[in-house]
Tab-separated table of C-alpha atoms in Angstrom:
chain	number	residue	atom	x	y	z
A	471	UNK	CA	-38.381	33.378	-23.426
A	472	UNK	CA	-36.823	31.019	-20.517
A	473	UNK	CA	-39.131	29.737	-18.129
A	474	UNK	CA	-38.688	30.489	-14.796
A	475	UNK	CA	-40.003	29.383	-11.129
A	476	UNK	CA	-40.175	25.486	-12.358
A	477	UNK	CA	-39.815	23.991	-9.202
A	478	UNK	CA	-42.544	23.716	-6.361
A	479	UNK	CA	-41.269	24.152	-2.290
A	480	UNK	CA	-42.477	20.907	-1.791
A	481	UNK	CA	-40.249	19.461	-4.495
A	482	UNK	CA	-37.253	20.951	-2.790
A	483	UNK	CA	-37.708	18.482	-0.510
A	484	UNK	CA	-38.746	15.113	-2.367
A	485	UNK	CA	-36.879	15.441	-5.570
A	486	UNK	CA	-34.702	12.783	-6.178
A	487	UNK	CA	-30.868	12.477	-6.693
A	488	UNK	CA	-30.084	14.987	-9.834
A	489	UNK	CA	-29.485	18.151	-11.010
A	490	UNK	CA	-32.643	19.641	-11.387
A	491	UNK	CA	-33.365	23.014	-13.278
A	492	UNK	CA	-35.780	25.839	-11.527
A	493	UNK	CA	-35.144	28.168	-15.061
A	494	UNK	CA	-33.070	31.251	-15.347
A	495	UNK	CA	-29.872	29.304	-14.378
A	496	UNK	CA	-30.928	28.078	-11.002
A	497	UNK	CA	-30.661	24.557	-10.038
A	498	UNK	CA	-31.225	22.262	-7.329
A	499	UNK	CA	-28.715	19.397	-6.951
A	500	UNK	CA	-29.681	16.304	-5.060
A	501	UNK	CA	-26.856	13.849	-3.888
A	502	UNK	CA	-28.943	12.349	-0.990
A	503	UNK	CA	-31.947	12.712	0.954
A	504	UNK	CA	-30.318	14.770	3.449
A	505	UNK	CA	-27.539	16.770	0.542
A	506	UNK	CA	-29.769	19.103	-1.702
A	507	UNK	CA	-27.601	22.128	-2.908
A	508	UNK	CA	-28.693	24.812	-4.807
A	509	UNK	CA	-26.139	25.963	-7.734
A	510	UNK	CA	-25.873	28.783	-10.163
A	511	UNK	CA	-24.983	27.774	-13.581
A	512	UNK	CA	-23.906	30.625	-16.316
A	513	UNK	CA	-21.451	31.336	-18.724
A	514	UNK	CA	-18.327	33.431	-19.137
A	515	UNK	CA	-15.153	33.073	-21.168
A	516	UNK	CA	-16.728	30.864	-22.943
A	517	UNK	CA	-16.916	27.958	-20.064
A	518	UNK	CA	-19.840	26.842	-18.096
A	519	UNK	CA	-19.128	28.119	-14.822
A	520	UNK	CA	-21.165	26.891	-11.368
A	521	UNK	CA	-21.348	28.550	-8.118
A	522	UNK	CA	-22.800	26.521	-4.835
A	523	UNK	CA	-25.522	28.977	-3.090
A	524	UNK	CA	-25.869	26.747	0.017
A	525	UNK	CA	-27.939	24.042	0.805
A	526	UNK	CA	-32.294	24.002	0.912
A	527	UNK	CA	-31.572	24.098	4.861
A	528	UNK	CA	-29.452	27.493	4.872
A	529	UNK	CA	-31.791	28.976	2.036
A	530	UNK	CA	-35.362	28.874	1.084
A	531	UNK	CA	-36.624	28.227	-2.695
A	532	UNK	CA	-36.842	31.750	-2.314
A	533	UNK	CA	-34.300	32.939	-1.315
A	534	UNK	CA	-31.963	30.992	-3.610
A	535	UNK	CA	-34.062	32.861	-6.680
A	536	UNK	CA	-33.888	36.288	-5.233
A	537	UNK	CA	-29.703	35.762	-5.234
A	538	UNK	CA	-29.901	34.493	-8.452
A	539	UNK	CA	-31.508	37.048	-10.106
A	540	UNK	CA	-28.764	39.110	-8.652
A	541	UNK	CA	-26.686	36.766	-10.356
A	542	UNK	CA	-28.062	37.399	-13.693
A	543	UNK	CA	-28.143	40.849	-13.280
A	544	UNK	CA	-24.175	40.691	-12.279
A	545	UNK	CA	-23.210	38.288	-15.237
A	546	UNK	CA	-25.559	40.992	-17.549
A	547	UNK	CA	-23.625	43.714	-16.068
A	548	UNK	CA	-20.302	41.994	-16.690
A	549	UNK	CA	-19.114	41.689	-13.739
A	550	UNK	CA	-18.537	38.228	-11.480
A	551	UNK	CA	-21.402	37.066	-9.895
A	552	UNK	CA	-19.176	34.975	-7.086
A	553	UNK	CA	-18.708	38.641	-5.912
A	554	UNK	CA	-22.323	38.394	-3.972
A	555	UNK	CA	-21.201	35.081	-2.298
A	556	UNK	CA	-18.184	36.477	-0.640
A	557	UNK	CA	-20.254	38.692	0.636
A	558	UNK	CA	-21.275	36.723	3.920
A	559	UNK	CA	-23.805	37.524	6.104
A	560	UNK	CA	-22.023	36.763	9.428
A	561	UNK	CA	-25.256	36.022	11.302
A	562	UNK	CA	-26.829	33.109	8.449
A	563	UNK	CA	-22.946	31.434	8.569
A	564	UNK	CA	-23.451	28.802	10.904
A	565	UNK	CA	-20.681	25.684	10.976
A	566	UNK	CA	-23.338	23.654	8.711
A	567	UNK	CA	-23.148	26.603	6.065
A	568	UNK	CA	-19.380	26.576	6.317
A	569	UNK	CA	-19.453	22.694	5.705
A	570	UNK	CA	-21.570	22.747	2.740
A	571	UNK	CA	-19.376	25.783	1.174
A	572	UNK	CA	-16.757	23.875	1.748
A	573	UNK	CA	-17.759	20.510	0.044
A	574	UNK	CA	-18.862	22.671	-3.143
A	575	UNK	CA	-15.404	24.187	-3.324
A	576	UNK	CA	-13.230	20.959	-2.883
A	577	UNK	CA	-16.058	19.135	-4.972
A	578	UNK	CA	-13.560	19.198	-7.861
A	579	UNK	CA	-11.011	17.672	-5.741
A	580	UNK	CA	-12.517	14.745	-4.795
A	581	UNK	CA	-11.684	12.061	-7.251
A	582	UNK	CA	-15.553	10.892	-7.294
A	583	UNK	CA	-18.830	11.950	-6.177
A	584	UNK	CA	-18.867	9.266	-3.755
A	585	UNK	CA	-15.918	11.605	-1.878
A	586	UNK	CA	-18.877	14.098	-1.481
A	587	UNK	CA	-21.438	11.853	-0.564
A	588	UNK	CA	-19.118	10.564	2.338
A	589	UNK	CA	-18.413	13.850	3.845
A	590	UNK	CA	-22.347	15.375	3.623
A	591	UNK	CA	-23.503	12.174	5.208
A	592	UNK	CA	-20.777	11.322	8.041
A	593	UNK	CA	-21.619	15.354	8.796
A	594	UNK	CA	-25.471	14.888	8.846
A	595	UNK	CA	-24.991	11.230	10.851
A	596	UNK	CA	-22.724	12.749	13.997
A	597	UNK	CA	-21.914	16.611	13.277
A	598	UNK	CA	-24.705	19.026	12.306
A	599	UNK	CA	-27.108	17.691	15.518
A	600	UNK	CA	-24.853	18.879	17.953
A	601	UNK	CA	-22.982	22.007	16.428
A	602	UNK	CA	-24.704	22.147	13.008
A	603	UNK	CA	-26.336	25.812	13.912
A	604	UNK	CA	-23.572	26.959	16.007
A	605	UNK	CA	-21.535	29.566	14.940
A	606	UNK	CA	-17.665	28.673	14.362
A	607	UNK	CA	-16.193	30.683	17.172
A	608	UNK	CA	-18.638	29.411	19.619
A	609	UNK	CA	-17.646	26.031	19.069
A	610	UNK	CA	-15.615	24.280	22.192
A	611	UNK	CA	-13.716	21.464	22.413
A	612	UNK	CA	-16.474	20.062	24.641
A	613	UNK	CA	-18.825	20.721	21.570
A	614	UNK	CA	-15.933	18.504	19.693
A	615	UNK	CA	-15.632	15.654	22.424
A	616	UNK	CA	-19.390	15.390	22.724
A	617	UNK	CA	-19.038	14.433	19.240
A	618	UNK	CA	-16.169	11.826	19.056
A	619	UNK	CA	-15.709	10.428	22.878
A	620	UNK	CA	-19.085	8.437	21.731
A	621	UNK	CA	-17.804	7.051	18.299
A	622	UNK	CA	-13.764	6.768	18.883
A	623	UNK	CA	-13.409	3.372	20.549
A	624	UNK	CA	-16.240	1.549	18.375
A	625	UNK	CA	-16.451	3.399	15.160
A	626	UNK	CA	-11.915	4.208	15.130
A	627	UNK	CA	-11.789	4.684	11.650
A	628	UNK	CA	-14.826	6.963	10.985
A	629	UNK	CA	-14.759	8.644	13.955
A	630	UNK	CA	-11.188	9.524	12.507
A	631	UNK	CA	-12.755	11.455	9.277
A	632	UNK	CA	-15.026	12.863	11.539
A	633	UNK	CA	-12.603	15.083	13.629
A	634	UNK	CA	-10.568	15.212	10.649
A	635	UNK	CA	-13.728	17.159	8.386
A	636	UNK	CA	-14.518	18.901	11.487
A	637	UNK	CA	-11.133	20.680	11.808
A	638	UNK	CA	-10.895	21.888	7.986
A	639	UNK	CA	-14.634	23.218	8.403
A	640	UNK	CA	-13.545	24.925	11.059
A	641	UNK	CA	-10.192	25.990	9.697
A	642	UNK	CA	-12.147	27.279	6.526
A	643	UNK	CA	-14.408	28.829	8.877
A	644	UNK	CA	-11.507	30.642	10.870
A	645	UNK	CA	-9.693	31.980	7.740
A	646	UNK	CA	-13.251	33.540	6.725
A	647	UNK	CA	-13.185	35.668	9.771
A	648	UNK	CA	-10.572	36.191	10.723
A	649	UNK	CA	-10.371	33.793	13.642
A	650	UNK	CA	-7.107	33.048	15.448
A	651	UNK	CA	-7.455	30.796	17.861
A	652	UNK	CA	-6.476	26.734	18.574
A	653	UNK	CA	-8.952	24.444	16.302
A	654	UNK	CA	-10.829	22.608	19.115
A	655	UNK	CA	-10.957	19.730	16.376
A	656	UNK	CA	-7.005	19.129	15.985
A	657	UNK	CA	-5.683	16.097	17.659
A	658	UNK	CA	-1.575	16.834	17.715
A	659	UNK	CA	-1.201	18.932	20.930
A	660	UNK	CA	-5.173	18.777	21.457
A	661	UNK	CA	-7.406	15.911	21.597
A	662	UNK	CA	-4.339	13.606	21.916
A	663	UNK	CA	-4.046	15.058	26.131
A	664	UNK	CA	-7.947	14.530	26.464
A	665	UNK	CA	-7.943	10.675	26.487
A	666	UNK	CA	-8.231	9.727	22.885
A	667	UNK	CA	-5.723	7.409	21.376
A	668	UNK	CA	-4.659	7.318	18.139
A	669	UNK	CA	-5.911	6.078	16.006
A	670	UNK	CA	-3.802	3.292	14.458
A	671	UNK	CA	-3.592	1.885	18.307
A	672	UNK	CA	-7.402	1.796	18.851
A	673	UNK	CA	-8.054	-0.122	15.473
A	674	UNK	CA	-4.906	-1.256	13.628
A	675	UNK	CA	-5.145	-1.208	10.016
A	676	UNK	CA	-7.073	-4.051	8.273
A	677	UNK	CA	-5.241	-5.479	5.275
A	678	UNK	CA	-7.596	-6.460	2.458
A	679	UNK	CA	-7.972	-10.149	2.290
A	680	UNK	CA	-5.278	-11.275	-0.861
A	681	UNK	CA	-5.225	-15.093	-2.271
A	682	UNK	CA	-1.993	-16.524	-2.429
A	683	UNK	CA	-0.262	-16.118	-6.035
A	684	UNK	CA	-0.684	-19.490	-6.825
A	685	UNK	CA	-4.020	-18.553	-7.365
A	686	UNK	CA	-4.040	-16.655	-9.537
A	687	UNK	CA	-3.933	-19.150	-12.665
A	688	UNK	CA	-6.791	-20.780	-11.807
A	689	UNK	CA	-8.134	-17.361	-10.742
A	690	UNK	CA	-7.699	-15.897	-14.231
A	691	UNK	CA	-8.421	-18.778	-16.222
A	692	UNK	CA	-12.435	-19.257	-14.768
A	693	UNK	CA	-12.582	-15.316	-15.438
A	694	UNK	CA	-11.255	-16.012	-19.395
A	695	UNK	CA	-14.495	-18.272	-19.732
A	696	UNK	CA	-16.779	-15.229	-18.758
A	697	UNK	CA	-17.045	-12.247	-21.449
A	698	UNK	CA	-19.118	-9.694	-19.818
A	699	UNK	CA	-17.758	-6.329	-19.600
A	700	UNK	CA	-17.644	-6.759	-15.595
A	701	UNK	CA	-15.267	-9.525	-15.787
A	702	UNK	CA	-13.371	-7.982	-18.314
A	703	UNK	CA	-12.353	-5.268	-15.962
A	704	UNK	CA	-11.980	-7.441	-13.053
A	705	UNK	CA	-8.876	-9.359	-15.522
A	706	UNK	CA	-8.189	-6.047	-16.395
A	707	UNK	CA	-7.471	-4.953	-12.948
A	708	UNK	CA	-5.283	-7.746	-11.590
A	709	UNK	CA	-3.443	-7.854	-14.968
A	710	UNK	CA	-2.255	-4.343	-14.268
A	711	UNK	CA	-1.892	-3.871	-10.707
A	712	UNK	CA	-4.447	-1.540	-10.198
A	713	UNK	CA	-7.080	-0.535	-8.297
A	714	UNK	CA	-10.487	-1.187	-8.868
A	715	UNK	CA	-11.536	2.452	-9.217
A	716	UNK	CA	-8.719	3.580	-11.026
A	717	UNK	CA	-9.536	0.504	-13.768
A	718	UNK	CA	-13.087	0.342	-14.031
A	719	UNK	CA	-13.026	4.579	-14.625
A	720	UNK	CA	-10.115	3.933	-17.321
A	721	UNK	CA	-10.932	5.814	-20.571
A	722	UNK	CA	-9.896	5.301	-24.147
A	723	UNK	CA	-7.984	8.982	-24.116
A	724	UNK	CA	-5.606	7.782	-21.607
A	725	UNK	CA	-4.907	4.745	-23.672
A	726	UNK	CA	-1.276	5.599	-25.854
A	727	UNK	CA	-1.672	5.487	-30.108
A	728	UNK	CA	-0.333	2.125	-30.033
A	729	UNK	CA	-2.303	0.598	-26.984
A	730	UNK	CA	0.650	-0.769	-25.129
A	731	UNK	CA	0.946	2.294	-22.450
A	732	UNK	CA	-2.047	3.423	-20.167
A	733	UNK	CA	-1.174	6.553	-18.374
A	734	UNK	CA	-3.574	7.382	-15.500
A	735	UNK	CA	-4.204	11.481	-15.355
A	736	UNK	CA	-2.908	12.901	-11.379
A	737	UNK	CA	-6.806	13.643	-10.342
A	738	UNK	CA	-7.487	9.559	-10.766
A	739	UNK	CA	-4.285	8.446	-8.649
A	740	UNK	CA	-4.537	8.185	-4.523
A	741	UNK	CA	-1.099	9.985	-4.742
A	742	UNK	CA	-2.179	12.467	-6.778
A	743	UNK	CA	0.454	11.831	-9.358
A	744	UNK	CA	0.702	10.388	-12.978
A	745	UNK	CA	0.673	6.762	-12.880
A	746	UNK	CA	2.046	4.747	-16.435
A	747	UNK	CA	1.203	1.215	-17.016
A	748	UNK	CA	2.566	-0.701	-19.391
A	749	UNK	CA	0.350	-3.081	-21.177
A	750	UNK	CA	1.054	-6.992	-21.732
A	751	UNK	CA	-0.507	-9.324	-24.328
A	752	UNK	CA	-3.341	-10.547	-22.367
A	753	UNK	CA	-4.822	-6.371	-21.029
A	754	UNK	CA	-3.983	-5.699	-25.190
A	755	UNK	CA	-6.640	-8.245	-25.860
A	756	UNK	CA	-9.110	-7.121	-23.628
A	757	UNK	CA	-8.770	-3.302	-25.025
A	758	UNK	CA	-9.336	-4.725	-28.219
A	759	UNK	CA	-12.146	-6.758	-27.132
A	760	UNK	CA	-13.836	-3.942	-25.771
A	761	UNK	CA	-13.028	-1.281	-28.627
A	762	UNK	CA	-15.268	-3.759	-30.705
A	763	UNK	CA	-17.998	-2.667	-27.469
A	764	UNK	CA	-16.998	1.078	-27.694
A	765	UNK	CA	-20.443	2.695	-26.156
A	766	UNK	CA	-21.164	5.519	-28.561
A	767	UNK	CA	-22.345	8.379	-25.852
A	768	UNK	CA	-19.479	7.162	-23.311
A	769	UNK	CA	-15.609	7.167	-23.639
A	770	UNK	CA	-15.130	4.737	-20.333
A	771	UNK	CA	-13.251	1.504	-22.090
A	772	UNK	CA	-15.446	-0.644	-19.573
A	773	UNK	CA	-18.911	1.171	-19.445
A	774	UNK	CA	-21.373	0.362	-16.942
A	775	UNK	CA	-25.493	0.497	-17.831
A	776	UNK	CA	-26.184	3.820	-20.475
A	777	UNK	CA	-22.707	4.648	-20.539
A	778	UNK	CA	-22.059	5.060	-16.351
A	779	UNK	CA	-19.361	3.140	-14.741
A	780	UNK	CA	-19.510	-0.453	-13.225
A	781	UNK	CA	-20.215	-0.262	-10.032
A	782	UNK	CA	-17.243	-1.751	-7.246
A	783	UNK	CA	-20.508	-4.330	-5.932
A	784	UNK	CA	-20.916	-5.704	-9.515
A	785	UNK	CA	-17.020	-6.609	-9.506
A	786	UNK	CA	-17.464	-8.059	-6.028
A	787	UNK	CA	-20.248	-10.219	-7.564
A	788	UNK	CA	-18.326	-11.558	-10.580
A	789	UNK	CA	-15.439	-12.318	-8.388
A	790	UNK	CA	-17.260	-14.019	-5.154
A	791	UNK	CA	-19.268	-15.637	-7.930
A	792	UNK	CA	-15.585	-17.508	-9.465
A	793	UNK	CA	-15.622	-21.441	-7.953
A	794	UNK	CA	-12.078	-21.048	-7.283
A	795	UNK	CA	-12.494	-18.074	-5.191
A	796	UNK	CA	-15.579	-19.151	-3.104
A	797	UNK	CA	-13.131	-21.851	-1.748
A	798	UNK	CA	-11.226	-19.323	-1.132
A	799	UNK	CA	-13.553	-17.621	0.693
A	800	UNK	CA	-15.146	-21.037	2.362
A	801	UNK	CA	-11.532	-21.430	3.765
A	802	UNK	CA	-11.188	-17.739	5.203
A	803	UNK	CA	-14.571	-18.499	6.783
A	804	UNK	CA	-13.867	-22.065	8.421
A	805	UNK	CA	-11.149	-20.410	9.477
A	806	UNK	CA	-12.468	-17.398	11.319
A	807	UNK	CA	-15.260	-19.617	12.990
A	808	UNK	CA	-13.151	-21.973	14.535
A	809	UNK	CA	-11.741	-19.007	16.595
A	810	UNK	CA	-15.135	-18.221	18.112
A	811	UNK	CA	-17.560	-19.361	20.428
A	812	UNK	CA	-20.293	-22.173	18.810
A	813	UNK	CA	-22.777	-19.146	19.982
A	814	UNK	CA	-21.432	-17.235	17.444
A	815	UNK	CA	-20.382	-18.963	14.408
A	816	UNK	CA	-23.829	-18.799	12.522
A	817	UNK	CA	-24.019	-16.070	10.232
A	818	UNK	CA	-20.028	-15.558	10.274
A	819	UNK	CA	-18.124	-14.360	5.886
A	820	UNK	CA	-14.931	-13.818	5.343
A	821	UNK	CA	-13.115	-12.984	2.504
A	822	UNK	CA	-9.989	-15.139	1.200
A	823	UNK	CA	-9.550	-12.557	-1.865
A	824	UNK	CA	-10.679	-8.756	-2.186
A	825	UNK	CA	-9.993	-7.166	-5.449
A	826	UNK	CA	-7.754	-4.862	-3.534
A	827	UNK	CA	-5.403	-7.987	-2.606
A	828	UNK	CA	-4.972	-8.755	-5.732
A	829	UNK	CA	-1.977	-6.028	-5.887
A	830	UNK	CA	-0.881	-7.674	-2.485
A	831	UNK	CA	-0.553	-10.406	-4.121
A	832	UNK	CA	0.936	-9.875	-7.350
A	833	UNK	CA	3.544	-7.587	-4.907
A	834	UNK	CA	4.249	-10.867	-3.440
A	835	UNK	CA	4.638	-12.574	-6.469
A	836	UNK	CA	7.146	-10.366	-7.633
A	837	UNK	CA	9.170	-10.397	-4.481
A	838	UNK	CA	8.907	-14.003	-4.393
A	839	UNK	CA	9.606	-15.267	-7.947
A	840	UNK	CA	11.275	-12.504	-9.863
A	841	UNK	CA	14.615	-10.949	-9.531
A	842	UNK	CA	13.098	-7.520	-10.020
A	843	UNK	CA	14.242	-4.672	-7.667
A	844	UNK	CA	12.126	-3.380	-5.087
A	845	UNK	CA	11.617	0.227	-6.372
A	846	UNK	CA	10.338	-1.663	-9.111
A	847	UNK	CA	7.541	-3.423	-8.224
A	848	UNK	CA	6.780	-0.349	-5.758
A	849	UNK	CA	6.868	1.473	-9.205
A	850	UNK	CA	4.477	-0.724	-10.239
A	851	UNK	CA	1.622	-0.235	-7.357
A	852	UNK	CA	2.007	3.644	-7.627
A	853	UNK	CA	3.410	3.643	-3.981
A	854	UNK	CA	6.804	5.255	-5.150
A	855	UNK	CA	7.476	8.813	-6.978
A	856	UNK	CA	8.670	7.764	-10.105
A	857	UNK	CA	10.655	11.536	-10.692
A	858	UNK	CA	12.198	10.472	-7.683
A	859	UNK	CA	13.558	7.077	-9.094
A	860	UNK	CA	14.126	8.687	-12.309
A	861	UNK	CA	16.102	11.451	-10.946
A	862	UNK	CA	18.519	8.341	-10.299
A	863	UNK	CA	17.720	6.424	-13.037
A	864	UNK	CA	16.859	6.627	-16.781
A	865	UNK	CA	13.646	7.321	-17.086
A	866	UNK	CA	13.330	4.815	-20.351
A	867	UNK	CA	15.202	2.148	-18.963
A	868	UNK	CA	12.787	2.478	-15.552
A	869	UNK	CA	9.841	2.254	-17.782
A	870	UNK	CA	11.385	-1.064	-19.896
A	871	UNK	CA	11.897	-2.501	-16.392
A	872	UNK	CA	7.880	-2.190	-15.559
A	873	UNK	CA	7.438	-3.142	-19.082
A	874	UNK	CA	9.341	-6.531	-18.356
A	875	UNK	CA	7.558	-7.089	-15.204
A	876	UNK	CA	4.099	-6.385	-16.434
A	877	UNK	CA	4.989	-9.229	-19.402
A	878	UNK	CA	6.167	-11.807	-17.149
A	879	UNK	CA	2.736	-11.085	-14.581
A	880	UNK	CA	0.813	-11.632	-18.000
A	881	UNK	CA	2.470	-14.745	-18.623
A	882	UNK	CA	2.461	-15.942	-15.243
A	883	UNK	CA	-1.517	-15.249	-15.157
A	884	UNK	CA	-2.016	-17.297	-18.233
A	885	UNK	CA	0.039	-20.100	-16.973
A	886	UNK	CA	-2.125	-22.767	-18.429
A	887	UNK	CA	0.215	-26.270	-16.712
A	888	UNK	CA	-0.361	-24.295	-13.295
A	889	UNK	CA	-4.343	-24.353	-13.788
A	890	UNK	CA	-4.496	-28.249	-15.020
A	891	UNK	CA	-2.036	-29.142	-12.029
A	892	UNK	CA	-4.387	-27.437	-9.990
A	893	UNK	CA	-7.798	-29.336	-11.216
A	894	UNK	CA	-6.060	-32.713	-11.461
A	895	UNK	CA	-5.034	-32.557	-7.714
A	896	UNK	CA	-8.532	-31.321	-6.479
A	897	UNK	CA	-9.883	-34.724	-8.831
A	898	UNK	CA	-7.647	-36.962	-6.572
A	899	UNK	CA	-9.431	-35.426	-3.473
């Protein structure tokens, strides 16, 4: 017989991050300190199916076992057990019970957990104190300006996902009942009259510090003396124009039969679209490096610690940690301090490459040193619909162009007369 009633109150509370079982298909799922959700877990179809019951703030250990055992009964009786959610108790659904709905039902939207994390904790950090127990209708856009005014000058960019998480919530919330009335939260024809500017104005958009392509020789040939599976992906990454994310994630069933095609599945892609990447000699070696690696309980080509994925700090560390790019970065630095005050030039970074650049600056390589088209090398960083391009183009004869461009980046990054140039001049120095 299943065991039931595993879980203690006071574990509701203290229980690390995991999915933890209470029996009888109730769990408790920890993300954070302050984002414990309880779930119902069953089967039907013959597919694991989970439902989100609310968080251990809108419902008591108790509580979430009494509904379950509804649950059970429902899923006994054949019938759907989601049935009992959307059956809302209008008093208990408060805007912080709308939130955490919401967040279970995009949770398979967000391309990582992270995603999740961010919108739970941004909520807890400026939202739920001031309208976490209010109900949706009662909300104001005082209630909303109380929020932001405080954050939108010195925090632009998160005070931006703020009001933008606060105005789905409530536009979830406002479809639930029924509401119809102007989202306090929106800023076109709202918050944009009540002194906030936008934006882009307040805080302009920071481009992510990118080396220069000359570089990248040097850049690539320090990283071919290192064989961990870190800097494996980090080649991995700027051989493919990619971002870090989308690489270090990369799995051997997206990998073609013949290894020379990597096609990234829509839910992995910012654009939400299908992204191909054709393979050159050098990313071919690497696959084959790390097939001889293959983890046996993980199908991630460059698996992190048991199986997980490497983390985006541990590909920071192997790239700040390259000779040739802590000049860089000595140079960004030296350059930033000379701007400022003596006062304040202790304790000053900056970056002069991000992993991120590194498409900047194989972009700018391209542009500057092939006579590929645009579209192309757009193509390339994901930033253009490819059915678009093909609509106007054959779609084979699009892909042999990326093909071609992809080789000559390979080459170009294994451009051995560049790197020897390079460490004869600094020996004259």
């Amino acid at each position: 017989m299943a065991q039931i009633n595993l879980l203690k109150p006071r574990q509701v509370a203290t229980l690390g991050a995991g999915f933890h079982s209470d029996g009888s298909n109730l769990y408790l799922r920890v993300s954070s300190p302050s984002s414990r959700q309880w779930v119902f877990r069953y089967s039907a179809g013959g597919r694991v199916r989970q439902l989100g019951l609310g968080s251990t703030v809108e419902r008591t250990l108790a509580d979430a076992r009494a509904i379950a055992q509804k649950m059970r009964e429902a899923v006994r009786d054949g019938t759907d057990p989601a049935a009992l959610l959307n059956a809302r108790d209008p008093d208990k659904m408060t805007f912080r019970a709308y939130a955490e709905e919401l967040i279970e039902t995009k949770r398979k939207e967000f391309r990582s957990q992270k995603w999740g994390k961010q919108w739970s904790s941004t909520l807890e950090a400026f939202v739920y104190p001031g309208i976490g127990n209010k109900r949706a209708n009662d909300i104001t856009l005082n209630d909303v300006e109380a929020i932001l005014r405080p954050i939108w000058s010195t925090k632009t960019e998160t005070a931006s996902r703020v009001r933008s998480r606060v105005e789905a919530i409530l536009d979830f919330a406002y479809v639930a009942e029924g509401i119809e009335k102007r989202n306090p939260a929106a800023f076109k024809g709202n918050l944009e009259h009540r002194g906030f500017g936008k934006p882009r104005k307040i805080s302009p958009v920071k481009n992510h510090a990118a080396a220069h392509f000359s570089e990248i020789p040097a850049i690539m040939a320090e990283l071919r003396e290192r064989s961990s599976t870190t800097s494996l992906c980090l080649r991995f990454t700027i051989l493919t124009w990619t971002r870090s994310s989308e690489a270090r994630a990369a799995s051997w069933e997206e990998i073609g039969s013949d290894a020379t095609l990597w096609t990234i599945p829509p839910r992995r892609m910012k654009a939400g679209r299908e992204h191909q990447v054709p393979l050159c000699v050098e990313a071919r070696e690497i696959l084959e490096t790390m097939d001889k690696r293959r983890h046996k309980d993980s199908d991630a080509i460059f698996p992190g610690l048991h199986g997980g994925l490497i983390s985006d700090v541990a590909i920071n560390k192997v790239l700040h940690g390259l000779e040739s790019v802590k000049r860089l970065d000595a140079a960004a630095t030296e350059r930033l301090r000379v701007n400022l005050c003596p006062k304040d030039r202790d304790d000053v970074f900056a970056h002069g490459a991000t992993v991120h650049g590194f498409r900047a600056t194989a972009r700018s390589w391209g542009a500057a040193k092939t006579s590929f088209p645009p579209f192309v090398l757009e193509l390339a960083l994901a930033h253009v619909n490819k059915d678009r391009v093909e609509s106007a183009y054959q779609r084979d004869a699009v892909l042999e162009k990326r093909r071609q461009l992809m080789d000559a980046w390979g080459r170009y990054c294994s451009n051995s007369n560049v790197v020897q140039l390079k460490r004869e001049m600094r020996g004259l120095r």
